[in-house]
Amino acid sequence: MHNINELKSLLSEAKKIVITTHHKPDGDAMGSSLGLYHFLLSLGHQVHLVTPSDYPYFLHWLPGNSEVIDFQIQADKSMQLVTEADLIFCTDFNALSRIGALGELVRQSAAKKVMIDHHLEPEGFEDFTFWDVRACAAAELVYRLIVTLGYGHHIDKDIATCLYTGIMTDSGSFRFPSTSAEVHRIIADLIDKGANNSRIHELIYDTNTENRLKFLGHVLSQKMVIMTEINTAYIYIDQEELKKYQIVTGDTEGIVNYALSINGIRFAILVVDRGEARKLSFRSKGEFPANEVAKKYFEGGGHRNAAGGISFLSLSETVAKIKSILPEFEEMLKQ
Ligand code: 5GP
Ligand code: MN
């Protein structure tokens, strides 16, 4: 990162700080942001975490959760905080379009902006960049930032718990290729500093509702299409199903991974009809660039093996579009 000393000197005096993260924050977005939140509080700053939307119930146990401000619920307060901030930290995203209406407020704010992220193609809106696409999680970068600033000794149980959660969720519980030896060393340190690894795993992954499991059973048995010849599987979910099973934010997370877990499948797609738009999740194995499909055809992006996008066509038209574009990637998918 450039100007680490300048950032350190900015942090040497009490500041009004806002942290924000991407729309529909996931485990890494909330883990990295709340880890940073507790760290900045430990330095004596006035800190607020503003999310552009709600986030899954299985993250609501994270330390600091009750202090989080949801822009969609507290718009006026959020605007005031962003406008009056001296410093704004943007974690787990690198383009202001990822935070919806908050984006323009952040762009216009006189605050210095710090971007902490691991996604490709940063937009470049920030004053301080802490960016590494090789990092398995934004939470890994928050850890490295704290240590680089010379405050490793500030990492307490709350910070360790939040950062552990971010790294665990974004690395697929330490199994994705980005899980380097260094990540394991960081994880060991976080456990030393109080993160209860086994309990955190339970709180994230073993809190299914009965509805969610039944929904999963329905979707996998009725709504998954496997195209064996091109090593691809897709799942499509309509609004009626979301209603019937009382699906809430977070309930569809991870479903795409079931399609990818089928032997031989290299590319998996999940389409969920969210009413106002169709949200797509892409996952791949090996070299297949899921993010390029998302970028070229669905106004999205992400990492090579995990990307997302959006479609304003109907659900059936979106599925037809997926089928029509797959032949373009056939050669790569068959390898
Ligand atoms: P998910 O499928 O879990 O929503 O997202 C997978 C990955 O793709 C995440 O790293 C996320 O940041 C990225 N992603 C999801 N949706 C979008 C999108 O609409 N635009 C871009 N650029 N990235 C996205
Ligand atoms: Mn992330």
Coordinates of C-alpha atoms and ligand atoms in Angstrom, one line a residue:
M1 CA 0.0 0.0 0.0
H2 CA 1.2 3.5 -0.7
N3 CA 1.3 6.1 2.0
I4 CA 1.0 3.7 5.0
N5 CA 2.8 6.3 7.1
E6 CA 0.3 9.0 6.0
L7 CA -2.6 6.7 7.0
K8 CA -0.9 6.0 10.3
S9 CA -0.5 9.7 11.0
L10 CA -4.2 10.3 10.1
L11 CA -5.1 7.6 12.5
S12 CA -3.0 9.1 15.3
E13 CA -5.6 11.7 16.1
A14 CA -9.3 11.0 16.9
K15 CA -11.4 11.0 13.8
K16 CA -15.0 10.6 12.7
I17 CA -14.8 7.4 10.7
V18 CA -17.4 5.6 8.6
I19 CA -16.9 2.0 7.4
T20 CA -19.0 0.7 4.6
T21 CA -19.2 -2.5 2.6
H22 CA -21.0 -4.0 -0.4
H23 CA -24.7 -4.4 -1.0
K24 CA -26.1 -7.6 0.7
P25 CA -22.9 -8.1 2.8
D26 CA -21.7 -11.6 3.2
G27 CA -19.5 -13.2 5.9
D28 CA -16.3 -11.5 4.7
A29 CA -18.0 -8.1 4.2
M30 CA -19.3 -8.1 7.7
G31 CA -16.3 -9.9 9.3
S32 CA -13.8 -7.5 7.8
S33 CA -15.9 -4.4 8.5
L34 CA -16.6 -5.3 12.1
G35 CA -13.1 -6.4 12.7
L36 CA -11.9 -3.1 11.4
Y37 CA -14.7 -1.4 13.5
H38 CA -13.4 -2.8 16.8
F39 CA -9.8 -2.1 15.8
L40 CA -10.6 1.6 15.1
L41 CA -12.6 1.9 18.3
S42 CA -9.5 0.6 20.1
L43 CA -7.5 3.5 18.7
G44 CA -10.1 6.0 20.2
H45 CA -11.9 7.0 17.1
Q46 CA -15.6 7.6 16.7
V47 CA -16.6 4.8 14.3
H48 CA -19.9 3.8 12.6
L49 CA -20.5 0.9 10.2
V50 CA -23.1 1.7 7.6
T51 CA -24.3 -1.2 5.3
P52 CA -26.1 -0.4 2.1
S53 CA -28.7 -3.1 2.9
D54 CA -29.6 -5.9 5.3
Y55 CA -27.5 -9.0 5.6
P56 CA -28.0 -12.7 6.5
Y57 CA -29.4 -13.7 10.0
F58 CA -26.5 -16.1 10.5
L59 CA -24.1 -13.1 10.8
H60 CA -26.2 -11.3 13.5
W61 CA -24.3 -12.8 16.3
L62 CA -21.0 -11.1 15.3
P63 CA -19.6 -8.8 18.0
G64 CA -20.8 -5.2 17.2
N65 CA -23.8 -6.3 15.2
S66 CA -26.2 -4.2 17.3
E67 CA -24.3 -1.0 16.3
V68 CA -24.6 -1.6 12.6
I69 CA -26.6 1.0 10.7
D70 CA -28.6 -0.2 7.7
F71 CA -28.8 2.6 5.1
Q72 CA -32.2 1.3 3.9
I73 CA -33.6 1.7 7.4
Q74 CA -31.7 4.8 8.7
A75 CA -31.0 6.7 5.5
D76 CA -30.9 10.2 7.1
K77 CA -28.5 9.1 9.8
S78 CA -26.3 7.3 7.3
M79 CA -26.2 10.3 5.0
Q80 CA -25.2 12.6 7.9
L81 CA -22.4 10.2 9.0
V82 CA -21.0 9.9 5.5
T83 CA -21.1 13.6 4.9
E84 CA -19.5 14.5 8.2
A85 CA -16.8 11.8 8.2
D86 CA -13.1 12.6 8.2
L87 CA -12.3 9.1 6.9
I88 CA -14.3 6.4 5.1
F89 CA -13.1 2.8 4.9
C90 CA -14.6 0.7 2.1
T91 CA -14.1 -3.0 2.7
D92 CA -14.6 -5.9 0.4
F93 CA -15.6 -3.9 -2.7
N94 CA -13.7 -1.6 -5.1
A95 CA -16.4 0.1 -7.2
L96 CA -18.9 2.6 -5.7
S97 CA -21.7 1.0 -7.8
R98 CA -21.5 -1.9 -5.3
I99 CA -23.0 0.2 -2.5
G100 CA -26.0 1.5 -4.4
A101 CA -27.3 5.0 -3.5
L102 CA -24.6 5.3 -0.8
G103 CA -22.0 5.3 -3.6
E104 CA -22.6 8.9 -4.8
L105 CA -22.6 10.1 -1.2
V106 CA -19.3 8.5 -0.5
R107 CA -17.9 9.9 -3.8
Q108 CA -18.9 13.4 -2.9
S109 CA -17.9 13.3 0.7
A110 CA -14.8 15.3 1.6
A111 CA -13.5 12.5 3.7
K112 CA -10.3 10.6 2.8
K113 CA -11.2 7.2 1.5
V114 CA -9.4 3.9 2.2
M115 CA -10.2 0.9 0.0
I116 CA -9.5 -2.6 1.5
D117 CA -10.3 -5.2 -1.1
H118 CA -9.4 -8.3 -3.0
H119 CA -11.6 -8.1 -6.2
L120 CA -10.3 -7.5 -9.7
E121 CA -10.4 -4.2 -11.5
P122 CA -10.6 -1.5 -8.9
E123 CA -12.4 1.7 -10.0
G124 CA -9.9 4.0 -8.2
F125 CA -12.2 6.3 -6.2
E126 CA -10.0 6.1 -3.1
D127 CA -7.1 8.0 -1.6
F128 CA -5.5 5.0 0.2
T129 CA -5.4 1.6 -1.4
F130 CA -4.9 -1.7 0.5
W131 CA -5.7 -4.1 -2.3
D132 CA -4.5 -7.6 -3.2
V133 CA -6.4 -10.0 -5.5
R134 CA -4.4 -12.9 -4.1
A135 CA -5.9 -12.3 -0.6
C136 CA -8.5 -14.9 0.2
A137 CA -10.7 -12.4 2.0
A138 CA -10.9 -8.7 2.8
A139 CA -10.6 -9.9 6.4
E140 CA -7.1 -11.2 5.6
L141 CA -6.2 -7.7 4.4
V142 CA -7.7 -6.0 7.5
Y143 CA -5.5 -8.3 9.6
R144 CA -2.4 -7.4 7.4
L145 CA -3.3 -3.7 7.6
I146 CA -3.5 -3.8 11.4
V147 CA -0.2 -5.6 11.6
T148 CA 1.5 -3.3 9.0
L149 CA 0.3 -0.2 11.0
G150 CA 2.1 -1.7 14.0
Y151 CA -1.0 -2.5 16.1
G152 CA -1.0 -6.3 16.0
H153 CA -1.2 -6.2 19.8
H154 CA -4.6 -4.5 19.5
I155 CA -6.2 -7.7 18.1
D156 CA -8.5 -8.9 20.9
K157 CA -11.1 -11.6 21.0
D158 CA -13.8 -9.5 19.2
I159 CA -11.4 -8.5 16.3
A160 CA -10.1 -12.0 16.0
T161 CA -13.7 -13.4 15.9
C162 CA -14.8 -11.1 13.2
L163 CA -11.6 -11.6 11.0
Y164 CA -11.8 -15.3 11.5
T165 CA -15.4 -15.3 10.3
G166 CA -14.5 -13.3 7.2
I167 CA -11.6 -15.5 6.2
M168 CA -13.5 -18.7 6.9
T169 CA -16.5 -17.8 4.8
D170 CA -14.6 -16.3 1.8
S171 CA -12.1 -19.2 1.7
G172 CA -14.9 -21.9 1.7
S173 CA -13.7 -23.0 5.1
F174 CA -10.0 -22.9 4.1
R175 CA -10.4 -25.0 1.0
F176 CA -10.2 -22.6 -2.0
P177 CA -6.9 -22.2 -3.8
S178 CA -6.4 -18.7 -2.2
T179 CA -6.0 -20.3 1.2
S180 CA -2.2 -19.9 1.4
A181 CA 0.1 -21.1 4.2
E182 CA 0.2 -17.4 5.3
V183 CA -3.6 -17.5 5.7
H184 CA -3.3 -20.6 8.0
R185 CA -0.6 -18.7 10.0
I186 CA -3.0 -15.7 10.3
I187 CA -5.8 -18.1 11.4
A188 CA -3.5 -19.7 14.0
D189 CA -2.8 -16.2 15.4
L190 CA -6.5 -15.3 15.4
I191 CA -7.3 -18.5 17.4
D192 CA -4.4 -17.6 19.8
K193 CA -6.1 -14.2 20.2
G194 CA -9.4 -15.7 21.2
A195 CA -11.4 -16.7 18.1
N196 CA -13.3 -19.9 18.9
N197 CA -13.0 -21.7 15.6
S198 CA -15.4 -24.5 16.2
R199 CA -18.1 -22.3 17.7
I200 CA -17.8 -19.8 14.8
H201 CA -18.3 -22.6 12.3
E202 CA -21.4 -23.7 14.1
L203 CA -22.8 -20.2 14.3
I204 CA -22.4 -19.7 10.6
Y205 CA -23.2 -23.1 9.1
D206 CA -25.4 -24.9 11.6
T207 CA -28.2 -22.5 12.0
N208 CA -30.5 -23.7 9.2
T209 CA -34.2 -23.2 9.6
E210 CA -36.5 -26.2 8.8
N211 CA -37.9 -24.1 5.8
R212 CA -34.4 -23.5 4.4
L213 CA -33.5 -27.2 4.4
K214 CA -36.8 -28.1 2.8
F215 CA -36.3 -25.3 0.2
L216 CA -32.8 -26.7 -0.5
G217 CA -34.3 -30.2 -1.0
H218 CA -36.9 -28.9 -3.4
V219 CA -34.5 -26.8 -5.4
L220 CA -31.9 -29.6 -5.7
S221 CA -34.5 -32.1 -6.7
Q222 CA -36.7 -30.0 -9.0
K223 CA -34.8 -26.9 -10.2
M224 CA -31.3 -28.0 -11.0
V225 CA -30.4 -28.7 -14.6
I226 CA -27.2 -30.7 -15.2
M227 CA -25.6 -30.4 -18.7
T228 CA -23.1 -33.2 -18.4
E229 CA -21.7 -32.7 -21.9
I230 CA -20.4 -29.3 -21.0
N231 CA -19.7 -29.9 -17.3
T232 CA -22.1 -27.2 -16.3
A233 CA -25.1 -27.1 -13.9
Y234 CA -27.6 -24.4 -13.3
I235 CA -30.4 -23.8 -10.8
Y236 CA -33.2 -21.3 -11.2
I237 CA -35.5 -20.1 -8.4
D238 CA -38.7 -18.2 -8.9
Q239 CA -40.5 -15.7 -6.7
E240 CA -43.3 -18.1 -5.8
E241 CA -40.8 -20.6 -4.3
L242 CA -39.1 -17.8 -2.3
K243 CA -42.5 -16.9 -0.8
K244 CA -43.7 -20.5 -0.2
Y245 CA -40.6 -21.4 1.8
Q246 CA -40.4 -17.9 3.5
I247 CA -36.9 -17.4 2.2
V248 CA -35.0 -14.5 3.7
T249 CA -31.7 -12.7 3.1
G250 CA -28.9 -15.3 3.2
D251 CA -31.1 -18.4 2.7
T252 CA -30.0 -18.8 -1.0
E253 CA -26.3 -18.3 -0.1
G254 CA -24.2 -21.4 -0.8
I255 CA -26.9 -23.2 -2.9
V256 CA -24.8 -22.7 -6.0
N257 CA -22.0 -24.7 -4.4
Y258 CA -24.1 -27.8 -4.4
A259 CA -24.3 -27.7 -8.2
L260 CA -20.5 -27.2 -8.3
S261 CA -19.9 -30.1 -6.0
I262 CA -21.3 -32.6 -8.6
N263 CA -18.5 -34.8 -9.9
G264 CA -17.1 -33.4 -13.1
I265 CA -19.0 -30.1 -13.0
R266 CA -16.7 -27.1 -13.6
F267 CA -19.2 -24.3 -13.9
A268 CA -22.3 -23.7 -11.8
I269 CA -24.9 -20.9 -12.0
L270 CA -27.7 -19.9 -9.7
V271 CA -30.4 -17.5 -10.8
V272 CA -32.8 -16.1 -8.3
D273 CA -35.8 -14.0 -9.2
R274 CA -35.7 -11.2 -6.8
G275 CA -38.7 -9.4 -8.3
E276 CA -37.0 -6.2 -9.3
A277 CA -34.3 -8.2 -11.1
R278 CA -32.8 -11.6 -11.5
K279 CA -29.6 -12.1 -9.4
L280 CA -27.0 -14.5 -10.7
S281 CA -24.2 -16.3 -8.9
F282 CA -21.5 -18.0 -10.8
R283 CA -19.0 -20.5 -9.5
S284 CA -16.3 -22.4 -11.3
K285 CA -13.4 -24.8 -10.8
G286 CA -9.9 -24.5 -12.1
E287 CA -9.1 -22.0 -14.9
F288 CA -12.7 -21.4 -16.1
P289 CA -13.3 -17.6 -15.7
A290 CA -16.8 -17.3 -14.1
N291 CA -16.1 -13.5 -13.8
E292 CA -15.8 -13.1 -17.6
V293 CA -19.2 -14.7 -18.2
A294 CA -20.6 -12.4 -15.5
K295 CA -19.0 -9.3 -16.9
K296 CA -19.7 -10.0 -20.6
Y297 CA -23.3 -11.0 -20.3
F298 CA -24.7 -10.0 -16.9
E299 CA -23.3 -6.6 -15.9
G300 CA -21.3 -8.2 -13.1
G301 CA -17.9 -9.5 -12.2
G302 CA -16.0 -10.9 -9.3
H303 CA -13.2 -13.5 -9.0
R304 CA -12.3 -16.2 -11.5
N305 CA -14.0 -18.9 -9.5
A306 CA -16.8 -16.8 -7.8
A307 CA -18.7 -14.1 -9.5
G308 CA -22.1 -12.4 -9.6
G309 CA -24.3 -10.5 -12.0
I310 CA -27.7 -9.2 -12.7
S311 CA -30.4 -9.7 -15.4
F312 CA -33.4 -7.5 -16.2
L313 CA -34.9 -10.2 -18.4
S314 CA -37.6 -12.4 -17.0
L315 CA -36.5 -15.6 -15.2
S316 CA -37.3 -17.8 -18.2
E317 CA -35.6 -15.4 -20.6
T318 CA -32.5 -15.3 -18.3
V319 CA -32.3 -19.1 -18.3
A320 CA -32.7 -19.0 -22.2
K321 CA -29.9 -16.5 -22.3
I322 CA -27.6 -18.7 -20.2
K323 CA -28.3 -21.6 -22.5
S324 CA -27.6 -19.5 -25.6
I325 CA -24.2 -18.2 -24.4
L326 CA -22.8 -21.5 -23.0
P327 CA -21.8 -22.9 -26.5
E328 CA -19.3 -19.9 -26.7
F329 CA -17.5 -21.4 -23.7
E330 CA -17.9 -25.1 -24.6
E331 CA -14.3 -25.7 -25.5
M332 CA -13.0 -24.3 -22.2
L333 CA -15.7 -26.2 -20.2
K334 CA -14.9 -29.5 -21.8
Q335 CA -11.1 -29.3 -21.0
Ligands
5GP1 P1 -22.2 -14.0 -4.8 O1 -22.5 -15.0 -5.9 O2 -21.9 -14.7 -3.5 O3 -23.3 -13.0 -4.7 O4 -21.0 -13.2 -5.3 C1 -19.8 -13.9 -5.7 C2 -18.7 -12.9 -5.9 O5 -19.0 -12.1 -7.0 C3 -18.4 -12.0 -4.8 O6 -17.0 -11.9 -4.7 C4 -19.0 -10.7 -5.2 O7 -18.3 -9.6 -4.7 C5 -19.0 -10.7 -6.7 N1 -20.3 -10.2 -7.2 C6 -21.5 -10.5 -6.9 N2 -22.4 -9.8 -7.5 C7 -21.7 -8.9 -8.3 C8 -22.1 -7.8 -9.2 O8 -23.3 -7.5 -9.4 N3 -21.0 -7.1 -9.7 C9 -19.7 -7.4 -9.5 N4 -18.8 -6.7 -10.1 N5 -19.4 -8.4 -8.6 C10 -20.3 -9.1 -8.0
MN2 MN -14.6 -10.9 0.2

